[in-house]
């Protein structure tokens, strides 16, 4: 399969020594605005790297080769034509249009390996909703975040109203969504939304360093952490704790558990194989 042939809106690169892959959105002329095709390709790119055992961590980002302004993604492509199969006046078709988009975001969120959102530039609307389905957010200081939808008479319907509220609290989300302002990376960091806030000139190196670290970490344990946090926190505590029981059992079978503990006892750094 030729990746160039298959993907038009995204590009996959593998960084072998880091055991990670980078999925870049390559629509710089539109600040990486998202069409359904873009979301579909991101989900398909993830499927490609999921079955690749040499990939143990994935970065989602906007293209480094920006032509206008740096952007993770400026949100839904406002210039895109709607799905011609759907009747814009039919209520069920309107709902179906959202069902299709939610499915892409859900697929990306359910991806089993750690997903890093590397944000350099705008992360707005649907672009910010894409950040919300990742596990780690690394942002450069020059980045801007926001839900400008209200200024266009629409609202963040790609999971935004539901996922952001679970991150930063109702009054902050209301402020973001009612007024459509942009927020600095520093502000979002203060609100606990960003895992790592990085100086612009250190960004690329830092993203590589963190992906490398995860790519050489204990993959099975990371899988269990991801699923426990993602799904365990959506259920009552006693059910969530069951995720830990099963996750513990599952992780016990991994070779990396033995390696991690043996390395500690032998006073050396562990060499995790992702098995
Ligand atoms: N959909 C389609 N095209 C978009 C886009 C989007 N969401 N966001 C930006 N673009 C395009 C612009 O139309 C422009 O194209 P052009 O140069 O051919 O005219 C190009 O990207 C650069 O954008 P521009 O507005 O000139 O840059 P800017 O730095 O002045 O402003 C933004 C950047 C992101 C603040 C501004 O483009 C914007 O508000 N975009 C829409 C964001 C939005 O509403 N997102 C939510 C959608 S639900």
PDB file of C-alpha atoms and ligand atoms in Angstrom:
ATOM      1  CA  UNK A   1       0.000   0.000   0.000  1.00  0.00           C
ATOM      2  CA  UNK A   2       1.411   3.367  -0.943  1.00  0.00           C
ATOM      3  CA  UNK A   3       0.684   5.913   1.770  1.00  0.00           C
ATOM      4  CA  UNK A   4       0.984   8.850  -0.657  1.00  0.00           C
ATOM      5  CA  UNK A   5      -1.635   7.263  -2.872  1.00  0.00           C
ATOM      6  CA  UNK A   6      -4.060   6.513  -0.135  1.00  0.00           C
ATOM      7  CA  UNK A   7      -3.970   9.738   1.834  1.00  0.00           C
ATOM      8  CA  UNK A   8      -4.606  13.201   0.472  1.00  0.00           C
ATOM      9  CA  UNK A   9      -5.288  15.178   3.640  1.00  0.00           C
ATOM     10  CA  UNK A  10      -2.777  13.551   5.974  1.00  0.00           C
ATOM     11  CA  UNK A  11       0.746  12.211   5.902  1.00  0.00           C
ATOM     12  CA  UNK A  12       2.228   9.405   8.005  1.00  0.00           C
ATOM     13  CA  UNK A  13       5.898   9.393   8.967  1.00  0.00           C
ATOM     14  CA  UNK A  14       7.633   6.818  11.104  1.00  0.00           C
ATOM     15  CA  UNK A  15      10.492   7.640  13.438  1.00  0.00           C
ATOM     16  CA  UNK A  16      12.068   4.205  13.758  1.00  0.00           C
ATOM     17  CA  UNK A  17      14.474   4.867  16.626  1.00  0.00           C
ATOM     18  CA  UNK A  18      11.647   6.406  18.649  1.00  0.00           C
ATOM     19  CA  UNK A  19       9.133   3.653  17.891  1.00  0.00           C
ATOM     20  CA  UNK A  20       6.589   6.314  17.073  1.00  0.00           C
ATOM     21  CA  UNK A  21       4.646   7.640  14.112  1.00  0.00           C
ATOM     22  CA  UNK A  22       3.536  11.132  13.185  1.00  0.00           C
ATOM     23  CA  UNK A  23       0.205  11.760  11.506  1.00  0.00           C
ATOM     24  CA  UNK A  24       0.250  15.287  10.069  1.00  0.00           C
ATOM     25  CA  UNK A  25      -2.716  17.140   8.643  1.00  0.00           C
ATOM     26  CA  UNK A  26      -1.455  18.586   5.361  1.00  0.00           C
ATOM     27  CA  UNK A  27      -3.946  21.302   4.432  1.00  0.00           C
ATOM     28  CA  UNK A  28      -1.793  24.372   5.161  1.00  0.00           C
ATOM     29  CA  UNK A  29      -3.646  26.716   2.794  1.00  0.00           C
ATOM     30  CA  UNK A  30      -6.739  26.250   4.939  1.00  0.00           C
ATOM     31  CA  UNK A  31      -4.870  26.201   8.251  1.00  0.00           C
ATOM     32  CA  UNK A  32      -5.460  22.437   8.352  1.00  0.00           C
ATOM     33  CA  UNK A  33      -9.246  22.844   8.449  1.00  0.00           C
ATOM     34  CA  UNK A  34     -11.027  19.541   8.765  1.00  0.00           C
ATOM     35  CA  UNK A  35     -13.321  18.002   6.222  1.00  0.00           C
ATOM     36  CA  UNK A  36     -14.991  14.639   6.829  1.00  0.00           C
ATOM     37  CA  UNK A  37     -12.355  13.256   4.480  1.00  0.00           C
ATOM     38  CA  UNK A  38      -9.606  14.611   6.753  1.00  0.00           C
ATOM     39  CA  UNK A  39     -11.115  12.978   9.832  1.00  0.00           C
ATOM     40  CA  UNK A  40     -11.637   9.749   7.923  1.00  0.00           C
ATOM     41  CA  UNK A  41      -8.008   9.768   6.820  1.00  0.00           C
ATOM     42  CA  UNK A  42      -6.772  10.458  10.360  1.00  0.00           C
ATOM     43  CA  UNK A  43      -8.797   7.462  11.585  1.00  0.00           C
ATOM     44  CA  UNK A  44      -7.473   5.326   8.715  1.00  0.00           C
ATOM     45  CA  UNK A  45      -3.904   6.450   9.320  1.00  0.00           C
ATOM     46  CA  UNK A  46      -4.278   5.417  12.958  1.00  0.00           C
ATOM     47  CA  UNK A  47      -5.628   2.046  11.881  1.00  0.00           C
ATOM     48  CA  UNK A  48      -2.509   1.642   9.704  1.00  0.00           C
ATOM     49  CA  UNK A  49      -0.151   2.346  12.578  1.00  0.00           C
ATOM     50  CA  UNK A  50      -2.187   0.359  15.103  1.00  0.00           C
ATOM     51  CA  UNK A  51      -1.384  -2.881  13.298  1.00  0.00           C
ATOM     52  CA  UNK A  52       2.285  -1.880  12.959  1.00  0.00           C
ATOM     53  CA  UNK A  53       4.027  -3.409  15.988  1.00  0.00           C
ATOM     54  CA  UNK A  54       7.024  -1.109  15.618  1.00  0.00           C
ATOM     55  CA  UNK A  55       4.810   1.908  16.408  1.00  0.00           C
ATOM     56  CA  UNK A  56       4.141   2.374  20.112  1.00  0.00           C
ATOM     57  CA  UNK A  57       3.094   6.029  20.247  1.00  0.00           C
ATOM     58  CA  UNK A  58       1.505   8.431  17.757  1.00  0.00           C
ATOM     59  CA  UNK A  59       1.692  12.183  17.352  1.00  0.00           C
ATOM     60  CA  UNK A  60      -1.166  14.058  15.687  1.00  0.00           C
ATOM     61  CA  UNK A  61      -0.183  17.487  14.443  1.00  0.00           C
ATOM     62  CA  UNK A  62      -0.559  20.124  11.767  1.00  0.00           C
ATOM     63  CA  UNK A  63       1.982  20.081   8.970  1.00  0.00           C
ATOM     64  CA  UNK A  64       5.365  21.590   9.797  1.00  0.00           C
ATOM     65  CA  UNK A  65       5.413  23.075   6.288  1.00  0.00           C
ATOM     66  CA  UNK A  66       2.867  25.795   6.948  1.00  0.00           C
ATOM     67  CA  UNK A  67       2.248  28.273   4.124  1.00  0.00           C
ATOM     68  CA  UNK A  68       0.240  30.965   5.930  1.00  0.00           C
ATOM     69  CA  UNK A  69       0.178  30.643   9.705  1.00  0.00           C
ATOM     70  CA  UNK A  70       1.183  27.742  11.956  1.00  0.00           C
ATOM     71  CA  UNK A  71      -1.877  25.684  12.846  1.00  0.00           C
ATOM     72  CA  UNK A  72      -2.817  22.431  14.453  1.00  0.00           C
ATOM     73  CA  UNK A  73      -6.231  22.914  12.876  1.00  0.00           C
ATOM     74  CA  UNK A  74      -8.553  25.909  12.495  1.00  0.00           C
ATOM     75  CA  UNK A  75     -11.580  23.638  12.856  1.00  0.00           C
ATOM     76  CA  UNK A  76     -14.255  22.475  10.475  1.00  0.00           C
ATOM     77  CA  UNK A  77     -13.605  23.450   6.891  1.00  0.00           C
ATOM     78  CA  UNK A  78     -16.142  26.229   6.475  1.00  0.00           C
ATOM     79  CA  UNK A  79     -15.653  26.213   2.715  1.00  0.00           C
ATOM     80  CA  UNK A  80     -16.493  22.520   2.326  1.00  0.00           C
ATOM     81  CA  UNK A  81     -19.645  21.388   0.584  1.00  0.00           C
ATOM     82  CA  UNK A  82     -21.876  19.186   2.688  1.00  0.00           C
ATOM     83  CA  UNK A  83     -22.412  15.499   2.006  1.00  0.00           C
ATOM     84  CA  UNK A  84     -24.431  15.499  -1.208  1.00  0.00           C
ATOM     85  CA  UNK A  85     -26.200  12.283  -0.230  1.00  0.00           C
ATOM     86  CA  UNK A  86     -27.855  14.069   2.663  1.00  0.00           C
ATOM     87  CA  UNK A  87     -30.871  16.357   2.378  1.00  0.00           C
ATOM     88  CA  UNK A  88     -30.037  19.541   4.350  1.00  0.00           C
ATOM     89  CA  UNK A  89     -33.723  20.071   5.124  1.00  0.00           C
ATOM     90  CA  UNK A  90     -34.298  16.601   6.519  1.00  0.00           C
ATOM     91  CA  UNK A  91     -33.926  16.482  10.288  1.00  0.00           C
ATOM     92  CA  UNK A  92     -32.786  12.870  10.393  1.00  0.00           C
ATOM     93  CA  UNK A  93     -30.249  13.553   7.658  1.00  0.00           C
ATOM     94  CA  UNK A  94     -28.928  16.524   9.645  1.00  0.00           C
ATOM     95  CA  UNK A  95     -28.590  14.285  12.664  1.00  0.00           C
ATOM     96  CA  UNK A  96     -26.919  11.617  10.528  1.00  0.00           C
ATOM     97  CA  UNK A  97     -24.336  14.162   9.352  1.00  0.00           C
ATOM     98  CA  UNK A  98     -23.291  14.597  12.982  1.00  0.00           C
ATOM     99  CA  UNK A  99     -23.406  10.857  13.609  1.00  0.00           C
ATOM    100  CA  UNK A 100     -20.813  10.409  10.855  1.00  0.00           C
ATOM    101  CA  UNK A 101     -18.508  13.023  12.385  1.00  0.00           C
ATOM    102  CA  UNK A 102     -18.912  11.730  15.910  1.00  0.00           C
ATOM    103  CA  UNK A 103     -17.938   8.289  14.686  1.00  0.00           C
ATOM    104  CA  UNK A 104     -14.613   9.627  13.386  1.00  0.00           C
ATOM    105  CA  UNK A 105     -13.825  11.421  16.643  1.00  0.00           C
ATOM    106  CA  UNK A 106     -14.876   8.338  18.633  1.00  0.00           C
ATOM    107  CA  UNK A 107     -12.632   6.135  16.505  1.00  0.00           C
ATOM    108  CA  UNK A 108      -9.670   8.429  17.075  1.00  0.00           C
ATOM    109  CA  UNK A 109     -10.394   8.543  20.810  1.00  0.00           C
ATOM    110  CA  UNK A 110     -10.603   4.740  21.004  1.00  0.00           C
ATOM    111  CA  UNK A 111      -7.199   4.274  19.344  1.00  0.00           C
ATOM    112  CA  UNK A 112      -5.340   1.999  21.774  1.00  0.00           C
ATOM    113  CA  UNK A 113      -1.847   3.512  21.672  1.00  0.00           C
ATOM    114  CA  UNK A 114      -0.911   6.801  23.355  1.00  0.00           C
ATOM    115  CA  UNK A 115      -1.842   9.801  21.215  1.00  0.00           C
ATOM    116  CA  UNK A 116       0.048  13.047  21.579  1.00  0.00           C
ATOM    117  CA  UNK A 117      -1.574  16.229  20.243  1.00  0.00           C
ATOM    118  CA  UNK A 118       1.356  18.409  19.220  1.00  0.00           C
ATOM    119  CA  UNK A 119      -0.190  21.874  18.966  1.00  0.00           C
ATOM    120  CA  UNK A 120       1.752  24.649  17.316  1.00  0.00           C
ATOM    121  CA  UNK A 121      -0.559  27.457  16.240  1.00  0.00           C
ATOM    122  CA  UNK A 122      -4.331  27.550  16.037  1.00  0.00           C
ATOM    123  CA  UNK A 123      -6.403  24.799  17.670  1.00  0.00           C
ATOM    124  CA  UNK A 124      -9.933  26.009  17.115  1.00  0.00           C
ATOM    125  CA  UNK A 125     -13.395  24.477  16.974  1.00  0.00           C
ATOM    126  CA  UNK A 126     -13.219  20.984  15.496  1.00  0.00           C
ATOM    127  CA  UNK A 127      -9.420  21.221  15.747  1.00  0.00           C
ATOM    128  CA  UNK A 128      -9.679  21.712  19.490  1.00  0.00           C
ATOM    129  CA  UNK A 129     -12.170  18.843  19.599  1.00  0.00           C
ATOM    130  CA  UNK A 130      -9.474  16.746  17.939  1.00  0.00           C
ATOM    131  CA  UNK A 131      -7.053  17.708  20.703  1.00  0.00           C
ATOM    132  CA  UNK A 132      -9.710  16.576  23.180  1.00  0.00           C
ATOM    133  CA  UNK A 133      -9.591  12.988  21.917  1.00  0.00           C
ATOM    134  CA  UNK A 134      -5.819  12.781  22.421  1.00  0.00           C
ATOM    135  CA  UNK A 135      -4.060  11.710  25.624  1.00  0.00           C
ATOM    136  CA  UNK A 136      -1.221  14.209  25.988  1.00  0.00           C
ATOM    137  CA  UNK A 137      -1.235  17.835  24.825  1.00  0.00           C
ATOM    138  CA  UNK A 138       2.078  19.512  24.028  1.00  0.00           C
ATOM    139  CA  UNK A 139       1.601  23.150  23.035  1.00  0.00           C
ATOM    140  CA  UNK A 140       3.982  25.854  21.888  1.00  0.00           C
ATOM    141  CA  UNK A 141       3.554  29.225  23.619  1.00  0.00           C
ATOM    142  CA  UNK A 142       2.411  30.889  20.410  1.00  0.00           C
ATOM    143  CA  UNK A 143      -0.591  28.546  20.089  1.00  0.00           C
ATOM    144  CA  UNK A 144      -4.155  29.809  20.341  1.00  0.00           C
ATOM    145  CA  UNK A 145      -7.148  27.817  21.447  1.00  0.00           C
ATOM    146  CA  UNK A 146     -10.853  28.496  21.201  1.00  0.00           C
ATOM    147  CA  UNK A 147     -14.349  27.610  20.179  1.00  0.00           C
ATOM    148  CA  UNK A 148     -15.233  30.372  17.694  1.00  0.00           C
ATOM    149  CA  UNK A 149     -18.338  28.539  16.463  1.00  0.00           C
ATOM    150  CA  UNK A 150     -20.804  30.920  18.118  1.00  0.00           C
ATOM    151  CA  UNK A 151     -19.417  33.707  15.936  1.00  0.00           C
ATOM    152  CA  UNK A 152     -20.552  31.694  12.916  1.00  0.00           C
ATOM    153  CA  UNK A 153     -23.966  30.877  14.420  1.00  0.00           C
ATOM    154  CA  UNK A 154     -23.018  27.274  15.125  1.00  0.00           C
ATOM    155  CA  UNK A 155     -21.709  25.392  18.159  1.00  0.00           C
ATOM    156  CA  UNK A 156     -18.992  22.846  19.001  1.00  0.00           C
ATOM    157  CA  UNK A 157     -20.913  19.695  18.164  1.00  0.00           C
ATOM    158  CA  UNK A 158     -18.016  17.307  17.508  1.00  0.00           C
ATOM    159  CA  UNK A 159     -17.998  16.300  21.155  1.00  0.00           C
ATOM    160  CA  UNK A 160     -16.826  19.745  22.329  1.00  0.00           C
ATOM    161  CA  UNK A 161     -19.660  20.564  24.725  1.00  0.00           C
ATOM    162  CA  UNK A 162     -19.360  17.128  26.307  1.00  0.00           C
ATOM    163  CA  UNK A 163     -15.626  16.485  26.368  1.00  0.00           C
ATOM    164  CA  UNK A 164     -14.360  19.959  27.308  1.00  0.00           C
ATOM    165  CA  UNK A 165     -16.706  20.185  30.297  1.00  0.00           C
ATOM    166  CA  UNK A 166     -15.033  17.084  31.669  1.00  0.00           C
ATOM    167  CA  UNK A 167     -11.638  18.798  31.403  1.00  0.00           C
ATOM    168  CA  UNK A 168     -11.796  22.362  32.609  1.00  0.00           C
ATOM    169  CA  UNK A 169     -15.161  22.980  34.297  1.00  0.00           C
ATOM    170  CA  UNK A 170     -18.478  24.526  33.328  1.00  0.00           C
ATOM    171  CA  UNK A 171     -17.815  28.242  33.785  1.00  0.00           C
ATOM    172  CA  UNK A 172     -14.608  28.151  31.750  1.00  0.00           C
ATOM    173  CA  UNK A 173     -16.256  26.153  28.980  1.00  0.00           C
ATOM    174  CA  UNK A 174     -19.232  28.500  28.987  1.00  0.00           C
ATOM    175  CA  UNK A 175     -16.864  31.435  28.673  1.00  0.00           C
ATOM    176  CA  UNK A 176     -15.115  29.765  25.743  1.00  0.00           C
ATOM    177  CA  UNK A 177     -18.292  28.763  23.939  1.00  0.00           C
ATOM    178  CA  UNK A 178     -20.582  31.729  24.693  1.00  0.00           C
ATOM    179  CA  UNK A 179     -18.115  34.371  23.538  1.00  0.00           C
ATOM    180  CA  UNK A 180     -15.962  32.553  20.980  1.00  0.00           C
ATOM    181  CA  UNK A 181     -12.723  34.233  22.154  1.00  0.00           C
ATOM    182  CA  UNK A 182      -9.255  32.855  21.499  1.00  0.00           C
ATOM    183  CA  UNK A 183      -7.194  31.831  24.515  1.00  0.00           C
ATOM    184  CA  UNK A 184      -3.436  31.757  24.861  1.00  0.00           C
ATOM    185  CA  UNK A 185      -1.596  28.520  25.475  1.00  0.00           C
ATOM    186  CA  UNK A 186      -0.580  29.974  28.818  1.00  0.00           C
ATOM    187  CA  UNK A 187      -4.205  30.475  29.830  1.00  0.00           C
ATOM    188  CA  UNK A 188      -5.142  26.948  28.766  1.00  0.00           C
ATOM    189  CA  UNK A 189      -2.153  25.666  30.684  1.00  0.00           C
ATOM    190  CA  UNK A 190      -3.334  27.519  33.793  1.00  0.00           C
ATOM    191  CA  UNK A 191      -6.711  25.837  33.341  1.00  0.00           C
ATOM    192  CA  UNK A 192      -5.063  22.416  33.370  1.00  0.00           C
ATOM    193  CA  UNK A 193      -5.711  21.616  29.717  1.00  0.00           C
ATOM    194  CA  UNK A 194      -2.102  21.332  28.571  1.00  0.00           C
ATOM    195  CA  UNK A 195       0.298  18.593  29.588  1.00  0.00           C
ATOM    196  CA  UNK A 196       3.436  20.476  28.506  1.00  0.00           C
ATOM    197  CA  UNK A 197       3.753  24.148  27.573  1.00  0.00           C
ATOM    198  CA  UNK A 198       6.916  24.680  25.565  1.00  0.00           C
ATOM    199  CA  UNK A 199       8.829  27.648  24.158  1.00  0.00           C
ATOM    200  CA  UNK A 200       8.323  27.973  20.393  1.00  0.00           C
ATOM    201  CA  UNK A 201      11.970  27.307  19.546  1.00  0.00           C
ATOM    202  CA  UNK A 202      12.083  24.185  21.737  1.00  0.00           C
ATOM    203  CA  UNK A 203       8.815  22.730  20.460  1.00  0.00           C
ATOM    204  CA  UNK A 204      10.000  20.253  17.800  1.00  0.00           C
ATOM    205  CA  UNK A 205      12.772  18.842  19.934  1.00  0.00           C
ATOM    206  CA  UNK A 206      10.485  18.540  22.954  1.00  0.00           C
ATOM    207  CA  UNK A 207       7.737  16.740  21.005  1.00  0.00           C
ATOM    208  CA  UNK A 208      10.306  14.267  19.702  1.00  0.00           C
ATOM    209  CA  UNK A 209      11.701  13.726  23.184  1.00  0.00           C
ATOM    210  CA  UNK A 210       8.297  12.945  24.706  1.00  0.00           C
ATOM    211  CA  UNK A 211       7.191  10.680  21.835  1.00  0.00           C
ATOM    212  CA  UNK A 212      10.547   8.887  22.032  1.00  0.00           C
ATOM    213  CA  UNK A 213      10.058   8.405  25.761  1.00  0.00           C
ATOM    214  CA  UNK A 214       6.569   6.922  25.324  1.00  0.00           C
ATOM    215  CA  UNK A 215       7.667   4.912  22.276  1.00  0.00           C
ATOM    216  CA  UNK A 216      10.333   3.227  24.392  1.00  0.00           C
ATOM    217  CA  UNK A 217       8.140   2.795  27.428  1.00  0.00           C
ATOM    218  CA  UNK A 218       6.072  -0.173  28.636  1.00  0.00           C
ATOM    219  CA  UNK A 219       3.410  -0.324  25.911  1.00  0.00           C
ATOM    220  CA  UNK A 220       1.007  -2.725  27.619  1.00  0.00           C
ATOM    221  CA  UNK A 221       0.976  -0.739  30.845  1.00  0.00           C
ATOM    222  CA  UNK A 222       0.328   2.429  28.836  1.00  0.00           C
ATOM    223  CA  UNK A 223      -2.563   0.708  27.081  1.00  0.00           C
ATOM    224  CA  UNK A 224      -4.080  -0.196  30.440  1.00  0.00           C
ATOM    225  CA  UNK A 225      -3.534   3.319  31.816  1.00  0.00           C
ATOM    226  CA  UNK A 226      -5.177   4.802  28.726  1.00  0.00           C
ATOM    227  CA  UNK A 227      -8.259   2.606  28.920  1.00  0.00           C
ATOM    228  CA  UNK A 228      -8.649   2.877  32.708  1.00  0.00           C
ATOM    229  CA  UNK A 229      -8.542   6.666  32.539  1.00  0.00           C
ATOM    230  CA  UNK A 230     -10.598   7.024  29.382  1.00  0.00           C
ATOM    231  CA  UNK A 231     -13.417   4.627  30.241  1.00  0.00           C
ATOM    232  CA  UNK A 232     -12.971   4.019  33.970  1.00  0.00           C
ATOM    233  CA  UNK A 233     -13.677   7.669  34.708  1.00  0.00           C
ATOM    234  CA  UNK A 234     -17.020   7.510  32.877  1.00  0.00           C
ATOM    235  CA  UNK A 235     -18.508   4.947  35.254  1.00  0.00           C
ATOM    236  CA  UNK A 236     -19.082   4.707  39.040  1.00  0.00           C
ATOM    237  CA  UNK A 237     -15.918   4.263  41.111  1.00  0.00           C
ATOM    238  CA  UNK A 238     -16.505   0.596  41.952  1.00  0.00           C
ATOM    239  CA  UNK A 239     -16.896  -0.218  38.246  1.00  0.00           C
ATOM    240  CA  UNK A 240     -13.863   1.913  37.379  1.00  0.00           C
ATOM    241  CA  UNK A 241     -11.820   0.004  39.925  1.00  0.00           C
ATOM    242  CA  UNK A 242     -12.780  -3.194  38.125  1.00  0.00           C
ATOM    243  CA  UNK A 243     -11.004  -1.770  35.067  1.00  0.00           C
ATOM    244  CA  UNK A 244      -7.877  -1.689  37.206  1.00  0.00           C
ATOM    245  CA  UNK A 245      -8.368  -5.314  38.312  1.00  0.00           C
ATOM    246  CA  UNK A 246      -8.652  -6.518  34.727  1.00  0.00           C
ATOM    247  CA  UNK A 247      -6.001  -4.135  33.497  1.00  0.00           C
ATOM    248  CA  UNK A 248      -3.646  -5.381  36.184  1.00  0.00           C
ATOM    249  CA  UNK A 249      -4.288  -8.982  35.162  1.00  0.00           C
ATOM    250  CA  UNK A 250      -3.742  -8.155  31.510  1.00  0.00           C
ATOM    251  CA  UNK A 251      -0.545  -6.247  32.170  1.00  0.00           C
ATOM    252  CA  UNK A 252       0.849  -9.025  34.365  1.00  0.00           C
ATOM    253  CA  UNK A 253       1.186 -11.182  31.252  1.00  0.00           C
ATOM    254  CA  UNK A 254       3.522  -8.674  29.565  1.00  0.00           C
ATOM    255  CA  UNK A 255       7.286  -9.216  29.327  1.00  0.00           C
ATOM    256  CA  UNK A 256       7.858  -5.559  30.117  1.00  0.00           C
ATOM    257  CA  UNK A 257       6.600  -6.047  33.679  1.00  0.00           C
ATOM    258  CA  UNK A 258       9.391  -8.533  34.331  1.00  0.00           C
ATOM    259  CA  UNK A 259      11.916  -6.288  32.607  1.00  0.00           C
ATOM    260  CA  UNK A 260      10.873  -3.211  34.615  1.00  0.00           C
ATOM    261  CA  UNK A 261      11.184  -4.934  37.964  1.00  0.00           C
ATOM    262  CA  UNK A 262      14.337  -6.885  37.074  1.00  0.00           C
ATOM    263  CA  UNK A 263      16.021  -3.714  35.836  1.00  0.00           C
ATOM    264  CA  UNK A 264      15.208  -1.968  39.109  1.00  0.00           C
ATOM    265  CA  UNK A 265      16.672  -4.813  41.143  1.00  0.00           C
ATOM    266  CA  UNK A 266      19.765  -4.926  38.930  1.00  0.00           C
ATOM    267  CA  UNK A 267      20.149  -1.143  39.266  1.00  0.00           C
ATOM    268  CA  UNK A 268      20.015  -0.494  35.513  1.00  0.00           C
ATOM    269  CA  UNK A 269      17.640   1.257  33.126  1.00  0.00           C
ATOM    270  CA  UNK A 270      14.853  -0.962  31.805  1.00  0.00           C
ATOM    271  CA  UNK A 271      14.794  -1.845  28.116  1.00  0.00           C
ATOM    272  CA  UNK A 272      11.135  -2.180  27.300  1.00  0.00           C
ATOM    273  CA  UNK A 273      10.228  -4.073  24.149  1.00  0.00           C
ATOM    274  CA  UNK A 274       6.557  -3.165  24.031  1.00  0.00           C
ATOM    275  CA  UNK A 275       5.611  -6.793  24.639  1.00  0.00           C
TER     276      UNK A 275
HETATM  277  N1  LIG B   1     -12.251  26.631   7.101  1.00  0.00           N
HETATM  278  C1  LIG B   1     -11.819  26.917   5.867  1.00  0.00           C
HETATM  279  N2  LIG B   1     -10.807  27.772   5.604  1.00  0.00           N
HETATM  280  C2  LIG B   1     -10.206  28.336   6.657  1.00  0.00           C
HETATM  281  C3  LIG B   1     -10.589  28.061   7.977  1.00  0.00           C
HETATM  282  C4  LIG B   1     -11.665  27.163   8.183  1.00  0.00           C
HETATM  283  N3  LIG B   1     -12.081  26.817   9.408  1.00  0.00           N
HETATM  284  N4  LIG B   1      -9.806  28.776   8.817  1.00  0.00           N
HETATM  285  C5  LIG B   1      -8.963  29.459   8.038  1.00  0.00           C
HETATM  286  N5  LIG B   1      -9.200  29.196   6.741  1.00  0.00           N
HETATM  287  C6  LIG B   1      -8.498  29.739   5.591  1.00  0.00           C
HETATM  288  C7  LIG B   1      -8.912  31.194   5.349  1.00  0.00           C
HETATM  289  O1  LIG B   1     -10.089  31.246   4.584  1.00  0.00           O
HETATM  290  C8  LIG B   1      -7.714  31.740   4.604  1.00  0.00           C
HETATM  291  O2  LIG B   1      -7.773  31.323   3.257  1.00  0.00           O
HETATM  292  P1  LIG B   1      -7.374  32.373   2.080  1.00  0.00           P
HETATM  293  O3  LIG B   1      -5.956  32.799   2.404  1.00  0.00           O
HETATM  294  O4  LIG B   1      -7.458  31.557   0.844  1.00  0.00           O
HETATM  295  O5  LIG B   1      -8.339  33.493   2.164  1.00  0.00           O
HETATM  296  C9  LIG B   1      -6.548  30.965   5.250  1.00  0.00           C
HETATM  297  O6  LIG B   1      -7.111  29.837   5.876  1.00  0.00           O
HETATM  298  C10 LIG B   1      -5.813  31.783   6.274  1.00  0.00           C
HETATM  299  O7  LIG B   1      -6.770  32.311   7.167  1.00  0.00           O
HETATM  300  P2  LIG B   1      -6.863  33.859   7.531  1.00  0.00           P
HETATM  301  O8  LIG B   1      -8.230  34.120   8.076  1.00  0.00           O
HETATM  302  O9  LIG B   1      -6.428  34.703   6.399  1.00  0.00           O
HETATM  303  O10 LIG B   1      -5.758  33.925   8.680  1.00  0.00           O
HETATM  304  P3  LIG B   1      -5.750  34.816   9.979  1.00  0.00           P
HETATM  305  O11 LIG B   1      -4.459  34.532  10.656  1.00  0.00           O
HETATM  306  O12 LIG B   1      -6.098  36.207   9.711  1.00  0.00           O
HETATM  307  O13 LIG B   1      -6.909  34.200  10.897  1.00  0.00           O
HETATM  308  C11 LIG B   1      -8.145  32.439  11.964  1.00  0.00           C
HETATM  309  C12 LIG B   1      -6.819  32.874  11.324  1.00  0.00           C
HETATM  310  C13 LIG B   1      -8.000  30.973  12.320  1.00  0.00           C
HETATM  311  C14 LIG B   1      -8.384  33.264  13.230  1.00  0.00           C
HETATM  312  C15 LIG B   1      -9.313  32.680  10.980  1.00  0.00           C
HETATM  313  O14 LIG B   1      -8.952  32.115   9.731  1.00  0.00           O
HETATM  314  C16 LIG B   1     -10.599  32.068  11.432  1.00  0.00           C
HETATM  315  O15 LIG B   1     -11.284  32.632  12.253  1.00  0.00           O
HETATM  316  N6  LIG B   1     -10.931  30.878  10.868  1.00  0.00           N
HETATM  317  C17 LIG B   1     -12.163  30.204  11.148  1.00  0.00           C
HETATM  318  C18 LIG B   1     -12.070  29.502  12.454  1.00  0.00           C
HETATM  319  C19 LIG B   1     -13.385  28.878  12.830  1.00  0.00           C
HETATM  320  O16 LIG B   1     -14.413  29.498  12.855  1.00  0.00           O
HETATM  321  N7  LIG B   1     -13.323  27.586  13.164  1.00  0.00           N
HETATM  322  C20 LIG B   1     -14.435  26.866  13.618  1.00  0.00           C
HETATM  323  C21 LIG B   1     -15.193  26.344  12.505  1.00  0.00           C
HETATM  324  S1  LIG B   1     -16.564  25.409  13.129  1.00  0.00           S
END
